[in-house]
Amino acid sequence: MLRFALAGNANVGKSVIFNALTGLDQHVGNWPGKTVELFSGKLHFENQEIEIVDLPGIYSFDTYSMEEEVTREYIISQKPDVVINVVDASALERNLYFTLQLLELTPNVVLVLNQMDIAERRGMQIDVRKLAEILGVPVVPAVAVRGAGIVETIKAAVEVTGKRQRMHGEFKFGHEVEKRIRKLTLLLQKYSIPYPPRFMAIRLLEKDLQMRKLAEKIDRNILTAADILANEIAEIHHEACEAVISAERYAVCAEIVRRVVRKRTVRRKNIEFLDYISTHRVYGYLLLGGIIAGIFTFVFYTGSLIAAGMENFFEWLGSGYFARFGESRTTRIIWDGLVAGGIGGALGVVLPFVLPFYVLLAILEQSGYLARAAFLMDSLMHRIGLHGKAFIPLVLGYGCNVPACVGCRIMETERERTLAAFLSTLVPCSARTVVILGVTGIFMGIHWAIALYAFNLVVVFGVGKIISRLLPGTGTGLIMEIPGLRVPQPLVVLKQTWFRVKEFLVIAMPIIMAGSIAIVVLDTYGVLGHVNAALSPLIVSWLGLPAVVGFTLIFGVLRKELTVVMLAVFLGTANFAAVLSPLQMLVFTVVVMFYVPCVATIAALVRELGWKKAIAITGFEIGFALLLGGIIFRVGLIAGV
Amino acid sequence: MEKTEREEEYLEEIRRAEEDGKKCTTTFLAKKLKISPASVSEMLKKLKTKGYIEYSPYGNVQLTDYGRDVGKQVLDKHRVAEEFLLMLGLDETEIHEEACRIEHALSDRVFAALSDFLKNCDKISPLSEMGEGETGVIVRIDTDAICRGRGHGRGYGCAWGALKRLSDLGFTPKTVVVVKRKAPLSGPVEVEIRGTTVCISQNYAKGIIVRKTEG
């Protein structure tokens, strides 16, 4: 079986090509020990089965980020038959920077010049044959979104496997640099190393940390030689050696572009106008606010309709179930715990709220808008020790905290990932929105609900500010390519949504189901009563709430919206205003909003950050919510709410 | 024709008066140059014979075209010298006197080089200080500014390899950048570089030193 790997920069249409090649036959797996996901799928071509692996989008082969490391190690250790390098034809210079490095690593490359239509619209004419000649690899022009060039790509890749490719080592750097690369390459040739010597030599001169470690293990002399050579280069150019190498590599790219691209200036009024508005210092923020408000309104109106429908469906199913199997302790546990509580409850949040929310977000992401939102939010995020990109997981959190925690992987450092994941668990997810709207919103008025959202933002901001001071290290900044605005591809949008919702289904569903059964069993055997009794001093005297709220908070650990459902059950009415004072409702809502990440979120935190941090975050939030609840109760009493 | 420092001094002063639209008389010059009116008259006669100026007794002193060229050049040299001294950190009160001495020693070649340097100095600034729509060429990357206050060793993973990421995205010396957008409240800068759009936080933009160019 042949194995092809797709590699290239981010935002070049790699996933469109991947989808076109593999259809829906896709798998996702984690690279051993890393949280970087690798998608793979199969394809049949001329009686051959071909496995396609989609490597993460990267700019270079340095091991500063996990994506870069995984891509490099995959190509070296898994030895795919061909690496299909997808490049954005409209940004050839930037993309060739990666291509040149790839060619240092492996000769078995096919270059796909994707987005040829965009390049043409921007007035660029690319001499494909000349490019192939210069690079020494097949070059296939493509417009993947229209399916153009897909078959040709596979054909070219299969042809490459039939030939023995020779290493293309002839992209020369400037004389002084080239001489030293050769020197180091010659030295490396004496050892057995897992990388092509020239590739490793260049990495060493660029002071790649992992390469240095490897070199040290093989022979300390390599490292010494590399350092001496790098210093010589730095002294000649009065600049760090790695910067010199980047600059010279880019010089080669620019020269190639000069030889193969003819460009005339084209103005595209509509796109330019949208681009202008989207990051404008006034209109940009208005647009962002409008979009967010629009999404929320849409999701919660349509969501409640779907939720009501699902509730009816499960009721109908339940009556059928009990008619068929009879009422007993066991059937109750199976129904309440597993079916209605576990599956129904979990889907009851995902289908109506999370799914539509994530579809809309994926559309924004694919259109290139989210990157612009990150640009607008950067300065605000800096104040809480993060940068613009963290805006994305935080917004994801409004759907469900689980994919939000997973989404924090886009942050570059451990510190940023921890902080972003922590803050995104404070964001009211759709389950908590059910509580906020269902208690405060209905019985105290929508302005109170909106005030609570605003209060939540203040808390997230304040906690972020404090925690970012406490965490060791200092904040980093935003460096992000802003993709051109474009029409999102439905298939890519659905895939993106699916993989986010899948985070929920894979991490959250089993835990919710198991937890749900456990709690129903405990309740059936009267254990919860004792827990409730133990909690009641805290609930009654500190928070000023009815003792039964203890129960609801236990259930809420499973799913936050259960707090409302159970509250209605225990109070014997869904008209909370009849049994609770406005202050009590307020305290209840605030406590539910913060008191603990739900089990699924805790599981996600454990997976992303490890046990210690997950426990610390959970502990903090329990204490914080109780403290806050107690304070609000007392302030409310004095203020006479 | 040889001209003396004193003559240059006179021509400079007359030119300055002409620029300011002031009437230039013997008394005026005497006051400005702190010389007795008699000596001024003497010198004016000399300048007239050399063809630098026209004047009638008790009337205004007027520069000939030739005299204007000379006066203008001396004045320009004076101004460049002043600007340079100011940049060196001298006090505004002392630069005039100093510049008066330097202006006579500046050859045309050094004058041209110095004014060119000053012009470019003005245009060199961090990327963060460029305005929207302005174009520039990267002069150098100030690694200290980018890594300032960070606990990592320089060059090795300084700020998660921000330096490397910047150069991977093409922020290397001699590269043309166009500032597209600057977010408010010292937010990030959106720049066009190598045919793509990249946004970088203010703290990185401060470390990218550029020279502004036209268009």
mmCIF file of N, CA and C in Angstrom, chain A residues 59-60 62 64-65 68 90-91 93-94 97 101 122 206-207 209 212 227 239 242-243 246-247 249-251 254 275-277 279-281 285 375-376 378-379 382-383 387 389 412-413 474-482, chain B residues 132 139-141 143 148-152 155-173 175 180-190 193-204:
data_model
loop_
_atom_site.group_PDB
_atom_site.id
_atom_site.type_symbol
_atom_site.label_atom_id
_atom_site.label_comp_id
_atom_site.label_asym_id
_atom_site.label_seq_id
_atom_site.Cartn_x
_atom_site.Cartn_y
_atom_site.Cartn_z
ATOM 1 N N TYR A 59 4.908 26.485 9.116
ATOM 2 C CA TYR A 59 5.691 27.397 8.284
ATOM 3 C C TYR A 59 7.126 26.944 8.096
ATOM 4 N N SER A 60 7.632 26.196 9.060
ATOM 5 C CA SER A 60 9.008 25.734 8.912
ATOM 6 C C SER A 60 9.183 24.458 9.720
ATOM 7 N N ASP A 62 11.264 23.943 12.309
ATOM 8 C CA ASP A 62 11.860 24.058 13.624
ATOM 9 C C ASP A 62 10.920 23.480 14.650
ATOM 10 N N TYR A 64 9.781 24.488 17.439
ATOM 11 C CA TYR A 64 9.237 25.379 18.447
ATOM 12 C C TYR A 64 7.808 24.989 18.801
ATOM 13 N N SER A 65 7.078 24.468 17.839
ATOM 14 C CA SER A 65 5.717 24.046 18.152
ATOM 15 C C SER A 65 5.592 22.554 17.893
ATOM 16 N N GLU A 68 5.140 21.411 14.236
ATOM 17 C CA GLU A 68 6.335 21.335 13.402
ATOM 18 C C GLU A 68 7.113 20.056 13.702
ATOM 19 N N SER A 90 -1.364 32.022 -4.521
ATOM 20 C CA SER A 90 -1.446 33.478 -4.444
ATOM 21 C C SER A 90 -0.461 34.054 -3.421
ATOM 22 N N ALA A 91 0.214 33.172 -2.670
ATOM 23 C CA ALA A 91 1.241 33.645 -1.729
ATOM 24 C C ALA A 91 2.462 32.760 -1.886
ATOM 25 N N GLU A 93 5.678 33.140 -2.484
ATOM 26 C CA GLU A 93 6.959 33.380 -1.822
ATOM 27 C C GLU A 93 6.971 32.775 -0.417
ATOM 28 N N ARG A 94 5.903 33.091 0.361
ATOM 29 C CA ARG A 94 5.801 32.559 1.711
ATOM 30 C C ARG A 94 5.777 31.034 1.707
ATOM 31 N N TYR A 97 9.012 28.985 0.998
ATOM 32 C CA TYR A 97 9.920 28.948 2.141
ATOM 33 C C TYR A 97 9.859 27.576 2.814
ATOM 34 N N GLN A 101 12.557 23.912 2.473
ATOM 35 C CA GLN A 101 12.977 23.111 3.625
ATOM 36 C C GLN A 101 12.558 21.661 3.466
ATOM 37 N N ARG A 122 -5.909 37.816 -8.466
ATOM 38 C CA ARG A 122 -5.012 38.848 -7.954
ATOM 39 C C ARG A 122 -4.018 39.303 -9.012
ATOM 40 N N GLU A 206 20.735 26.801 12.577
ATOM 41 C CA GLU A 206 19.589 27.588 13.031
ATOM 42 C C GLU A 206 19.327 27.407 14.519
ATOM 43 N N LYS A 207 20.163 26.627 15.163
ATOM 44 C CA LYS A 207 20.106 26.390 16.609
ATOM 45 C C LYS A 207 18.819 25.729 17.066
ATOM 46 N N LEU A 209 16.632 23.414 18.876
ATOM 47 C CA LEU A 209 16.935 22.797 20.172
ATOM 48 C C LEU A 209 17.025 21.286 20.100
ATOM 49 N N ARG A 212 20.080 20.035 18.416
ATOM 50 C CA ARG A 212 21.250 20.204 19.279
ATOM 51 C C ARG A 212 21.355 19.044 20.259
ATOM 52 N N ASP A 227 28.411 25.389 16.531
ATOM 53 C CA ASP A 227 28.417 26.678 17.222
ATOM 54 C C ASP A 227 29.467 27.620 16.674
ATOM 55 N N GLU A 239 24.337 39.625 12.515
ATOM 56 C CA GLU A 239 22.980 39.225 12.854
ATOM 57 C C GLU A 239 22.997 37.772 13.289
ATOM 58 N N GLU A 242 20.521 32.241 12.683
ATOM 59 C CA GLU A 242 19.224 31.740 12.215
ATOM 60 C C GLU A 242 18.488 32.795 11.386
ATOM 61 N N ALA A 243 18.680 34.070 11.776
ATOM 62 C CA ALA A 243 18.034 35.136 11.007
ATOM 63 C C ALA A 243 18.663 35.256 9.627
ATOM 64 N N SER A 246 17.261 32.398 7.494
ATOM 65 C CA SER A 246 15.889 32.717 7.060
ATOM 66 C C SER A 246 15.918 33.723 5.919
ATOM 67 N N ALA A 247 16.687 34.785 6.130
ATOM 68 C CA ALA A 247 16.712 35.854 5.132
ATOM 69 C C ALA A 247 17.219 35.324 3.797
ATOM 70 N N ARG A 249 17.180 32.210 2.738
ATOM 71 C CA ARG A 249 16.221 31.271 2.152
ATOM 72 C C ARG A 249 15.097 32.054 1.474
ATOM 73 N N TYR A 250 14.657 33.101 2.144
ATOM 74 C CA TYR A 250 13.629 33.941 1.528
ATOM 75 C C TYR A 250 14.132 34.612 0.258
ATOM 76 N N ALA A 251 15.406 34.936 0.253
ATOM 77 C CA ALA A 251 15.969 35.538 -0.957
ATOM 78 C C ALA A 251 15.865 34.556 -2.121
ATOM 79 N N ALA A 254 12.247 34.538 -3.229
ATOM 80 C CA ALA A 254 11.908 35.739 -3.986
ATOM 81 C C ALA A 254 12.441 35.642 -5.410
ATOM 82 N N ASP A 275 -12.656 43.709 3.861
ATOM 83 C CA ASP A 275 -11.413 43.617 4.599
ATOM 84 C C ASP A 275 -11.218 44.878 5.425
ATOM 85 N N TYR A 276 -11.541 46.020 4.789
ATOM 86 C CA TYR A 276 -11.390 47.325 5.430
ATOM 87 C C TYR A 276 -12.295 47.418 6.661
ATOM 88 N N ILE A 277 -13.554 47.032 6.491
ATOM 89 C CA ILE A 277 -14.531 47.112 7.584
ATOM 90 C C ILE A 277 -14.151 46.168 8.721
ATOM 91 N N THR A 279 -11.546 44.983 10.110
ATOM 92 C CA THR A 279 -10.551 45.273 11.147
ATOM 93 C C THR A 279 -10.511 46.766 11.474
ATOM 94 N N HIS A 280 -11.547 47.484 11.070
ATOM 95 C CA HIS A 280 -11.582 48.925 11.338
ATOM 96 C C HIS A 280 -11.719 49.183 12.836
ATOM 97 N N ARG A 281 -11.106 50.269 13.303
ATOM 98 C CA ARG A 281 -11.096 50.493 14.749
ATOM 99 C C ARG A 281 -12.459 50.818 15.330
ATOM 100 N N TYR A 285 -15.240 46.694 15.481
ATOM 101 C CA TYR A 285 -15.779 46.259 16.767
ATOM 102 C C TYR A 285 -17.304 46.186 16.725
ATOM 103 N N PHE A 375 -7.399 39.560 15.880
ATOM 104 C CA PHE A 375 -6.641 40.804 15.717
ATOM 105 C C PHE A 375 -7.271 41.921 16.561
ATOM 106 N N LEU A 376 -8.599 42.026 16.466
ATOM 107 C CA LEU A 376 -9.297 43.085 17.199
ATOM 108 C C LEU A 376 -9.207 42.888 18.712
ATOM 109 N N ASP A 378 -6.849 41.344 20.429
ATOM 110 C CA ASP A 378 -5.502 41.100 20.957
ATOM 111 C C ASP A 378 -5.157 42.007 22.129
ATOM 112 N N SER A 379 -5.452 43.291 21.987
ATOM 113 C CA SER A 379 -4.995 44.206 23.029
ATOM 114 C C SER A 379 -5.726 43.935 24.343
ATOM 115 N N HIS A 382 -4.256 40.833 25.919
ATOM 116 C CA HIS A 382 -2.948 41.079 26.506
ATOM 117 C C HIS A 382 -3.069 41.481 27.962
ATOM 118 N N ARG A 383 -4.168 42.162 28.267
ATOM 119 C CA ARG A 383 -4.352 42.611 29.637
ATOM 120 C C ARG A 383 -4.578 41.447 30.596
ATOM 121 N N HIS A 387 -3.047 36.386 24.358
ATOM 122 C CA HIS A 387 -3.084 37.225 23.170
ATOM 123 C C HIS A 387 -4.267 36.853 22.301
ATOM 124 N N LYS A 389 -5.265 35.175 19.846
ATOM 125 C CA LYS A 389 -5.743 33.851 19.456
ATOM 126 C C LYS A 389 -6.608 33.217 20.536
ATOM 127 N N GLU A 412 0.570 28.927 22.116
ATOM 128 C CA GLU A 412 1.922 28.448 21.843
ATOM 129 C C GLU A 412 2.636 27.862 23.056
ATOM 130 N N THR A 413 2.419 28.392 24.230
ATOM 131 C CA THR A 413 3.188 27.906 25.376
ATOM 132 C C THR A 413 2.267 27.254 26.399
ATOM 133 N N THR A 474 6.359 35.000 31.539
ATOM 134 C CA THR A 474 5.655 36.203 31.112
ATOM 135 C C THR A 474 4.857 35.902 29.862
ATOM 136 N N GLY A 475 3.937 36.801 29.573
ATOM 137 C CA GLY A 475 3.055 36.583 28.420
ATOM 138 C C GLY A 475 3.807 36.678 27.109
ATOM 139 N N THR A 476 3.253 36.086 26.088
ATOM 140 C CA THR A 476 3.844 36.199 24.764
ATOM 141 C C THR A 476 2.917 37.048 23.915
ATOM 142 N N GLY A 477 3.224 37.170 22.677
ATOM 143 C CA GLY A 477 2.392 38.014 21.831
ATOM 144 C C GLY A 477 1.846 37.245 20.644
ATOM 145 N N LEU A 478 1.083 37.976 19.869
ATOM 146 C CA LEU A 478 0.413 37.381 18.732
ATOM 147 C C LEU A 478 1.282 37.488 17.484
ATOM 148 N N ILE A 479 1.468 36.381 16.821
ATOM 149 C CA ILE A 479 2.056 36.402 15.478
ATOM 150 C C ILE A 479 1.191 35.472 14.655
ATOM 151 N N MET A 480 0.412 36.014 13.762
ATOM 152 C CA MET A 480 -0.577 35.172 13.098
ATOM 153 C C MET A 480 -0.783 35.656 11.673
ATOM 154 N N GLU A 481 -0.839 34.717 10.776
ATOM 155 C CA GLU A 481 -1.140 35.099 9.406
ATOM 156 C C GLU A 481 -2.640 35.343 9.310
ATOM 157 N N ILE A 482 -3.025 36.400 8.611
ATOM 158 C CA ILE A 482 -4.453 36.657 8.417
ATOM 159 C C ILE A 482 -4.829 36.185 7.020
ATOM 160 N N GLU B 132 -0.969 53.883 9.498
ATOM 161 C CA GLU B 132 -1.688 53.014 8.570
ATOM 162 C C GLU B 132 -1.428 53.471 7.145
ATOM 163 N N VAL B 139 14.960 47.381 8.509
ATOM 164 C CA VAL B 139 16.383 47.666 8.614
ATOM 165 C C VAL B 139 17.051 46.578 9.441
ATOM 166 N N ARG B 140 16.472 46.325 10.604
ATOM 167 C CA ARG B 140 17.016 45.256 11.435
ATOM 168 C C ARG B 140 15.957 44.797 12.419
ATOM 169 N N ILE B 141 16.218 43.654 13.035
ATOM 170 C CA ILE B 141 15.321 43.130 14.050
ATOM 171 C C ILE B 141 16.012 43.338 15.392
ATOM 172 N N THR B 143 16.461 42.257 18.612
ATOM 173 C CA THR B 143 16.119 41.080 19.418
ATOM 174 C C THR B 143 15.916 41.440 20.884
ATOM 175 N N ARG B 148 12.664 41.523 25.571
ATOM 176 C CA ARG B 148 12.802 42.287 26.802
ATOM 177 C C ARG B 148 11.920 41.740 27.926
ATOM 178 N N GLY B 149 12.544 41.584 29.067
ATOM 179 C CA GLY B 149 11.778 41.190 30.252
ATOM 180 C C GLY B 149 11.398 39.727 30.274
ATOM 181 N N ARG B 150 11.919 38.960 29.373
ATOM 182 C CA ARG B 150 11.538 37.554 29.379
ATOM 183 C C ARG B 150 12.640 36.713 30.000
ATOM 184 N N GLY B 151 12.227 35.657 30.664
ATOM 185 C CA GLY B 151 13.173 34.872 31.442
ATOM 186 C C GLY B 151 14.047 33.933 30.626
ATOM 187 N N HIS B 152 13.808 33.839 29.346
ATOM 188 C CA HIS B 152 14.569 32.859 28.567
ATOM 189 C C HIS B 152 15.884 33.451 28.099
ATOM 190 N N GLY B 155 18.006 34.102 21.992
ATOM 191 C CA GLY B 155 18.269 33.230 20.849
ATOM 192 C C GLY B 155 17.695 31.843 20.998
ATOM 193 N N TYR B 156 17.691 31.339 22.194
ATOM 194 C CA TYR B 156 17.165 29.991 22.377
ATOM 195 C C TYR B 156 15.760 30.066 22.944
ATOM 196 N N GLY B 157 14.793 29.895 22.090
ATOM 197 C CA GLY B 157 13.415 29.841 22.545
ATOM 198 C C GLY B 157 12.942 31.106 23.224
ATOM 199 N N CYS B 158 13.608 32.208 22.956
ATOM 200 C CA CYS B 158 13.172 33.469 23.543
ATOM 201 C C CYS B 158 11.739 33.721 23.139
ATOM 202 N N ALA B 159 10.845 33.829 24.136
ATOM 203 C CA ALA B 159 9.420 34.001 23.871
ATOM 204 C C ALA B 159 8.950 32.986 22.830
ATOM 205 N N TRP B 160 8.961 31.772 23.212
ATOM 206 C CA TRP B 160 8.560 30.620 22.379
ATOM 207 C C TRP B 160 9.077 30.701 20.955
ATOM 208 N N GLY B 161 10.260 31.187 20.827
ATOM 209 C CA GLY B 161 10.801 31.219 19.474
ATOM 210 C C GLY B 161 10.105 32.236 18.603
ATOM 211 N N ALA B 162 9.637 33.308 19.244
ATOM 212 C CA ALA B 162 8.961 34.360 18.494
ATOM 213 C C ALA B 162 9.862 34.905 17.393
ATOM 214 N N LEU B 163 11.150 35.024 17.725
ATOM 215 C CA LEU B 163 12.092 35.547 16.734
ATOM 216 C C LEU B 163 12.115 34.683 15.490
ATOM 217 N N LYS B 164 12.179 33.376 15.751
ATOM 218 C CA LYS B 164 12.249 32.434 14.642
ATOM 219 C C LYS B 164 10.939 32.477 13.842
ATOM 220 N N ARG B 165 9.828 32.538 14.565
ATOM 221 C CA ARG B 165 8.554 32.577 13.878
ATOM 222 C C ARG B 165 8.457 33.833 13.009
ATOM 223 N N LEU B 166 8.943 34.939 13.543
ATOM 224 C CA LEU B 166 8.916 36.178 12.766
ATOM 225 C C LEU B 166 9.752 36.039 11.499
ATOM 226 N N SER B 167 10.934 35.459 11.628
ATOM 227 C CA SER B 167 11.758 35.359 10.423
ATOM 228 C C SER B 167 11.203 34.290 9.476
ATOM 229 N N ASP B 168 10.547 33.268 10.031
ATOM 230 C CA ASP B 168 9.894 32.277 9.164
ATOM 231 C C ASP B 168 8.769 32.911 8.355
ATOM 232 N N LEU B 169 8.119 33.898 8.953
ATOM 233 C CA LEU B 169 7.035 34.563 8.236
ATOM 234 C C LEU B 169 7.574 35.654 7.308
ATOM 235 N N GLY B 170 8.889 35.793 7.289
ATOM 236 C CA GLY B 170 9.482 36.693 6.319
ATOM 237 C C GLY B 170 9.903 38.038 6.859
ATOM 238 N N PHE B 171 9.887 38.218 8.183
ATOM 239 C CA PHE B 171 10.352 39.488 8.743
ATOM 240 C C PHE B 171 11.873 39.453 8.827
ATOM 241 N N THR B 172 12.501 39.714 7.691
ATOM 242 C CA THR B 172 13.953 39.709 7.644
ATOM 243 C C THR B 172 14.400 41.048 7.064
ATOM 244 N N PRO B 173 15.630 41.480 7.363
ATOM 245 C CA PRO B 173 16.111 42.769 6.856
ATOM 246 C C PRO B 173 15.943 42.886 5.341
ATOM 247 N N THR B 175 13.289 43.516 3.778
ATOM 248 C CA THR B 175 11.965 43.132 3.294
ATOM 249 C C THR B 175 11.022 44.335 3.368
ATOM 250 N N LYS B 180 -1.097 47.833 7.201
ATOM 251 C CA LYS B 180 -2.489 47.902 6.747
ATOM 252 C C LYS B 180 -3.380 48.478 7.827
ATOM 253 N N ARG B 181 -3.207 47.973 9.023
ATOM 254 C CA ARG B 181 -4.095 48.345 10.118
ATOM 255 C C ARG B 181 -3.343 48.361 11.431
ATOM 256 N N LYS B 182 -3.756 49.267 12.294
ATOM 257 C CA LYS B 182 -3.267 49.217 13.668
ATOM 258 C C LYS B 182 -4.487 49.174 14.569
ATOM 259 N N ALA B 183 -4.546 48.167 15.416
ATOM 260 C CA ALA B 183 -5.689 48.085 16.319
ATOM 261 C C ALA B 183 -5.514 49.134 17.409
ATOM 262 N N PRO B 184 -6.630 49.682 17.897
ATOM 263 C CA PRO B 184 -6.533 50.721 18.921
ATOM 264 C C PRO B 184 -5.996 50.181 20.241
ATOM 265 N N LEU B 185 -5.698 51.071 21.168
ATOM 266 C CA LEU B 185 -5.219 50.730 22.508
ATOM 267 C C LEU B 185 -3.953 49.875 22.441
ATOM 268 N N SER B 186 -2.979 50.368 21.735
ATOM 269 C CA SER B 186 -1.718 49.656 21.497
ATOM 270 C C SER B 186 -1.931 48.182 21.208
ATOM 271 N N GLY B 187 -2.882 47.934 20.353
ATOM 272 C CA GLY B 187 -3.171 46.574 19.896
ATOM 273 C C GLY B 187 -2.174 46.170 18.822
ATOM 274 N N PRO B 188 -2.433 45.056 18.167
ATOM 275 C CA PRO B 188 -1.476 44.546 17.183
ATOM 276 C C PRO B 188 -1.449 45.373 15.899
ATOM 277 N N VAL B 189 -0.439 45.105 15.099
ATOM 278 C CA VAL B 189 -0.277 45.770 13.819
ATOM 279 C C VAL B 189 -0.499 44.734 12.722
ATOM 280 N N GLU B 190 -1.281 45.117 11.732
ATOM 281 C CA GLU B 190 -1.530 44.211 10.606
ATOM 282 C C GLU B 190 -0.681 44.692 9.442
ATOM 283 N N ILE B 193 3.220 41.565 4.013
ATOM 284 C CA ILE B 193 4.630 41.209 3.842
ATOM 285 C C ILE B 193 4.725 39.994 2.933
ATOM 286 N N ARG B 194 5.556 40.074 1.936
ATOM 287 C CA ARG B 194 5.751 38.970 0.991
ATOM 288 C C ARG B 194 4.439 38.416 0.457
ATOM 289 N N GLY B 195 3.540 39.317 0.094
ATOM 290 C CA GLY B 195 2.299 38.879 -0.551
ATOM 291 C C GLY B 195 1.275 38.286 0.385
ATOM 292 N N THR B 196 1.515 38.341 1.698
ATOM 293 C CA THR B 196 0.516 37.840 2.627
ATOM 294 C C THR B 196 0.281 38.879 3.718
ATOM 295 N N THR B 197 -0.771 38.656 4.494
ATOM 296 C CA THR B 197 -1.077 39.567 5.585
ATOM 297 C C THR B 197 -0.788 38.871 6.904
ATOM 298 N N VAL B 198 -0.051 39.543 7.757
ATOM 299 C CA VAL B 198 0.307 38.954 9.047
ATOM 300 C C VAL B 198 0.016 39.990 10.117
ATOM 301 N N CYS B 199 -0.526 39.541 11.267
ATOM 302 C CA CYS B 199 -0.633 40.522 12.336
ATOM 303 C C CYS B 199 0.247 40.110 13.499
ATOM 304 N N ILE B 200 0.878 41.111 14.093
ATOM 305 C CA ILE B 200 1.784 40.845 15.209
ATOM 306 C C ILE B 200 1.470 41.802 16.341
ATOM 307 N N SER B 201 1.632 41.319 17.555
ATOM 308 C CA SER B 201 1.360 42.144 18.722
ATOM 309 C C SER B 201 2.311 43.325 18.772
ATOM 310 N N GLN B 202 1.848 44.358 19.438
ATOM 311 C CA GLN B 202 2.620 45.577 19.630
ATOM 312 C C GLN B 202 4.045 45.305 20.146
ATOM 313 N N ASN B 203 4.176 44.375 21.114
ATOM 314 C CA ASN B 203 5.495 44.145 21.704
ATOM 315 C C ASN B 203 6.501 43.609 20.684
ATOM 316 N N TYR B 204 6.034 42.904 19.669
ATOM 317 C CA TYR B 204 6.953 42.462 18.620
ATOM 318 C C TYR B 204 7.189 43.575 17.602
#
